[in-house]
Amino acid sequence: MITTLSKMKLSDFIELLCGNSNVLKDSENDKDEDIKKMANELIYTYQGIVNPSGLETILLDKEERLKIQYKLSMCKVLKILTGISAWDEVGEVLKSLGYNDNSKQDIVKRIDRMKAEAEYLKHRLDDNKKETKRKTPDDIRASFDKEIAFLMTYFKMNIDINVVTAGVYANMLRQADIEIKRKIARK
């Protein structure tokens, strides 16, 4: 299985982005589960080279989703504990989170508020994700065509997607971005 961008032709990487993870297979023994995991790793690696701040945004979004899921799970556990009258334990957990609710009624209200807040945040993140339009394979290919045409013009060289590796291409793209930003900053 292909495990690095330096061993992957740009044409295969474009196919990978279009959803064809079979381009990573070296042999029939490669498991689909491992291939999907490696596909995600390669895409993240590529994004990290081309747009490090964009990758940071993606990671922060995933972190936020994990925090919300953690909070929802914690609320579920706290609800179960109140159901078996483990009020002292629930109170200690809430106190460790900075809440000082003492009565049973206040504790139940606090858990309900925490759950409602987490569900609201999850709903908001899901809505934001729905708004970002999913690119079709044709959109992805067209985007790379424009990008490659720009880089060929900028560097005054031919880029053959069947020869250039995805790693080299990502670094060329990053270098062009750095140079353009430097030129803009000088003006």
CSV table of C-alpha atoms in Angstrom, one decimal:
chain,number,residue,atom,x,y,z
A,1,MET,CA,0.0,0.0,0.0
A,2,ILE,CA,1.2,3.5,-0.8
A,3,THR,CA,1.9,5.3,2.5
A,4,THR,CA,3.6,8.6,1.5
A,5,LEU,CA,2.8,11.4,-0.8
A,6,SER,CA,6.4,11.1,-2.3
A,7,LYS,CA,5.5,7.7,-3.7
A,8,MET,CA,2.1,8.7,-5.1
A,9,LYS,CA,1.6,10.2,-8.6
A,10,LEU,CA,-0.4,13.4,-8.6
A,11,SER,CA,-2.9,11.8,-10.9
A,12,ASP,CA,-3.5,9.0,-8.3
A,13,PHE,CA,-3.9,11.6,-5.6
A,14,ILE,CA,-6.5,13.4,-7.5
A,15,GLU,CA,-8.3,10.1,-8.0
A,16,LEU,CA,-8.0,9.5,-4.2
A,17,LEU,CA,-9.7,12.9,-3.5
A,18,CYS,CA,-12.4,11.9,-5.9
A,19,GLY,CA,-13.2,8.9,-3.8
A,20,ASN,CA,-11.1,6.1,-5.4
A,21,SER,CA,-9.0,4.8,-2.5
A,22,ASN,CA,-8.0,1.7,-4.6
A,23,VAL,CA,-5.2,3.8,-6.1
A,24,LEU,CA,-3.3,3.1,-2.8
A,25,LYS,CA,-3.3,-0.6,-3.2
A,26,ASP,CA,0.0,-2.3,-3.9
A,27,SER,CA,-1.3,-5.9,-3.5
A,28,GLU,CA,-4.5,-7.8,-3.1
A,29,ASN,CA,-3.6,-8.3,0.6
A,30,ASP,CA,-4.3,-4.7,1.4
A,31,LYS,CA,-7.3,-4.4,3.7
A,32,ASP,CA,-10.0,-1.9,2.8
A,33,GLU,CA,-10.1,-0.6,6.4
A,34,ASP,CA,-6.3,0.1,6.3
A,35,ILE,CA,-6.6,1.7,2.9
A,36,LYS,CA,-9.4,4.1,4.1
A,37,LYS,CA,-7.3,5.0,7.2
A,38,MET,CA,-4.2,5.7,5.0
A,39,ALA,CA,-6.3,7.7,2.5
A,40,ASN,CA,-7.3,10.0,5.3
A,41,GLU,CA,-3.7,10.3,6.6
A,42,LEU,CA,-2.4,11.2,3.1
A,43,ILE,CA,-5.1,13.8,2.6
A,44,TYR,CA,-4.3,15.4,5.9
A,45,THR,CA,-0.6,15.3,5.1
A,46,TYR,CA,-1.3,17.0,1.8
A,47,GLN,CA,-3.5,19.7,3.4
A,48,GLY,CA,-0.9,20.2,6.1
A,49,ILE,CA,1.7,21.0,3.5
A,50,VAL,CA,-0.5,23.2,1.2
A,51,ASN,CA,-2.5,25.0,3.8
A,52,PRO,CA,-1.3,24.5,7.4
A,53,SER,CA,-3.8,27.0,8.9
A,54,GLY,CA,-6.7,25.4,7.0
A,55,LEU,CA,-5.7,22.0,8.5
A,56,GLU,CA,-5.6,23.6,12.0
A,57,THR,CA,-9.2,24.8,11.4
A,58,ILE,CA,-10.3,21.3,10.5
A,59,LEU,CA,-8.6,19.8,13.6
A,60,LEU,CA,-10.1,22.5,15.9
A,61,ASP,CA,-13.6,21.6,14.4
A,62,LYS,CA,-12.9,17.9,15.2
A,63,GLU,CA,-11.8,18.8,18.7
A,64,GLU,CA,-14.9,20.8,19.3
A,65,ARG,CA,-17.1,17.9,18.1
A,66,LEU,CA,-15.3,15.6,20.5
A,67,LYS,CA,-15.8,17.9,23.4
A,68,ILE,CA,-19.5,18.2,22.6
A,69,GLN,CA,-19.8,14.4,22.4
A,70,TYR,CA,-18.0,14.1,25.7
A,71,LYS,CA,-20.3,16.6,27.4
A,72,LEU,CA,-23.4,14.7,26.0
A,73,SER,CA,-22.1,11.4,27.3
A,74,MET,CA,-21.3,12.9,30.7
A,75,CYS,CA,-24.8,14.3,30.9
A,76,LYS,CA,-26.2,10.9,30.1
A,77,VAL,CA,-24.1,9.3,32.9
A,78,LEU,CA,-25.0,12.0,35.4
A,79,LYS,CA,-28.7,11.5,34.6
A,80,ILE,CA,-28.3,7.8,35.2
A,81,LEU,CA,-26.6,8.5,38.5
A,82,THR,CA,-29.4,10.8,39.6
A,83,GLY,CA,-31.8,8.0,38.7
A,84,ILE,CA,-30.1,5.7,41.3
A,85,SER,CA,-29.9,8.6,43.9
A,86,ALA,CA,-26.1,9.0,43.7
A,87,TRP,CA,-26.5,12.7,44.5
A,88,ASP,CA,-23.2,13.1,46.3
A,89,GLU,CA,-21.2,11.7,43.4
A,90,VAL,CA,-23.2,13.9,40.9
A,91,GLY,CA,-22.6,16.9,43.1
A,92,GLU,CA,-18.8,16.2,43.2
A,93,VAL,CA,-18.7,15.9,39.4
A,94,LEU,CA,-20.6,19.2,39.0
A,95,LYS,CA,-18.4,20.9,41.6
A,96,SER,CA,-15.3,19.8,39.7
A,97,LEU,CA,-16.8,21.5,36.6
A,98,GLY,CA,-17.2,24.7,38.5
A,99,TYR,CA,-20.9,24.4,39.4
A,100,ASN,CA,-22.1,24.7,43.0
A,101,ASP,CA,-25.7,23.3,42.8
A,102,ASN,CA,-26.7,21.9,46.1
A,103,SER,CA,-30.4,20.8,46.0
A,104,LYS,CA,-31.5,17.8,44.0
A,105,GLN,CA,-33.8,20.0,41.9
A,106,ASP,CA,-30.9,22.4,41.1
A,107,ILE,CA,-28.6,19.5,40.1
A,108,VAL,CA,-31.3,18.1,37.7
A,109,LYS,CA,-31.8,21.5,36.2
A,110,ARG,CA,-28.0,22.0,35.8
A,111,ILE,CA,-27.7,18.6,34.0
A,112,ASP,CA,-30.6,19.5,31.7
A,113,ARG,CA,-29.1,22.9,30.9
A,114,MET,CA,-25.7,21.3,30.1
A,115,LYS,CA,-27.3,18.8,27.9
A,116,ALA,CA,-29.4,21.4,26.0
A,117,GLU,CA,-26.3,23.6,25.5
A,118,ALA,CA,-24.3,20.7,24.1
A,119,GLU,CA,-27.1,19.7,21.8
A,120,TYR,CA,-27.5,23.2,20.6
A,121,LEU,CA,-23.7,23.5,19.8
A,122,LYS,CA,-23.8,20.1,18.1
A,123,HIS,CA,-26.8,21.2,16.0
A,124,ARG,CA,-25.0,24.5,15.1
A,125,LEU,CA,-21.9,22.6,14.0
A,126,ASP,CA,-23.9,20.2,12.0
A,127,ASP,CA,-25.8,23.1,10.2
A,128,ASN,CA,-22.4,24.7,9.4
A,129,LYS,CA,-21.2,21.4,8.0
A,130,LYS,CA,-24.3,21.0,5.8
A,131,GLU,CA,-23.8,24.5,4.4
A,132,THR,CA,-20.4,23.7,3.0
A,133,LYS,CA,-21.1,22.2,-0.4
A,134,ARG,CA,-19.6,18.8,-1.0
A,135,LYS,CA,-17.4,18.8,-4.1
A,136,THR,CA,-18.1,16.4,-6.9
A,137,PRO,CA,-15.3,14.5,-8.7
A,138,ASP,CA,-15.7,16.8,-11.6
A,139,ASP,CA,-15.3,19.9,-9.3
A,140,ILE,CA,-12.2,18.4,-7.8
A,141,ARG,CA,-10.6,17.7,-11.2
A,142,ALA,CA,-11.5,21.1,-12.5
A,143,SER,CA,-10.0,22.7,-9.4
A,144,PHE,CA,-6.7,20.8,-10.0
A,145,ASP,CA,-6.7,21.7,-13.7
A,146,LYS,CA,-6.9,25.4,-12.7
A,147,GLU,CA,-4.3,25.1,-10.0
A,148,ILE,CA,-1.9,23.1,-12.3
A,149,ALA,CA,-2.3,25.7,-15.1
A,150,PHE,CA,-1.5,28.5,-12.6
A,151,LEU,CA,1.6,26.7,-11.3
A,152,MET,CA,2.8,25.9,-14.8
A,153,THR,CA,2.5,29.6,-15.7
A,154,TYR,CA,4.0,30.8,-12.4
A,155,PHE,CA,7.0,28.5,-12.5
A,156,LYS,CA,7.3,28.5,-16.3
A,157,MET,CA,7.5,24.7,-16.4
A,158,ASN,CA,5.4,21.7,-17.5
A,159,ILE,CA,3.7,19.6,-14.8
A,160,ASP,CA,2.9,16.1,-15.9
A,161,ILE,CA,0.4,14.6,-13.3
A,162,ASN,CA,1.6,11.1,-14.2
A,163,VAL,CA,5.2,11.9,-13.3
A,164,VAL,CA,5.1,14.5,-10.6
A,165,THR,CA,4.4,13.1,-7.1
A,166,ALA,CA,1.7,14.5,-4.9
A,167,GLY,CA,4.4,15.4,-2.3
A,168,VAL,CA,6.4,17.5,-4.8
A,169,TYR,CA,3.2,19.1,-6.1
A,170,ALA,CA,2.1,20.1,-2.6
A,171,ASN,CA,5.4,21.6,-1.9
A,172,MET,CA,5.4,23.5,-5.2
A,173,LEU,CA,2.0,24.9,-4.3
A,174,ARG,CA,3.1,25.9,-0.9
A,175,GLN,CA,6.3,27.5,-2.2
A,176,ALA,CA,4.2,29.5,-4.8
A,177,ASP,CA,1.9,30.7,-2.0
A,178,ILE,CA,4.8,31.8,0.2
A,179,GLU,CA,6.5,33.7,-2.7
A,180,ILE,CA,3.3,35.4,-3.7
A,181,LYS,CA,2.6,36.5,-0.1
A,182,ARG,CA,6.2,37.8,0.2
A,183,LYS,CA,5.8,39.8,-3.0
A,184,ILE,CA,2.5,41.3,-1.8
A,185,ALA,CA,4.0,42.2,1.5
A,186,ARG,CA,6.9,44.1,-0.2
A,187,LYS,CA,4.5,46.3,-2.0
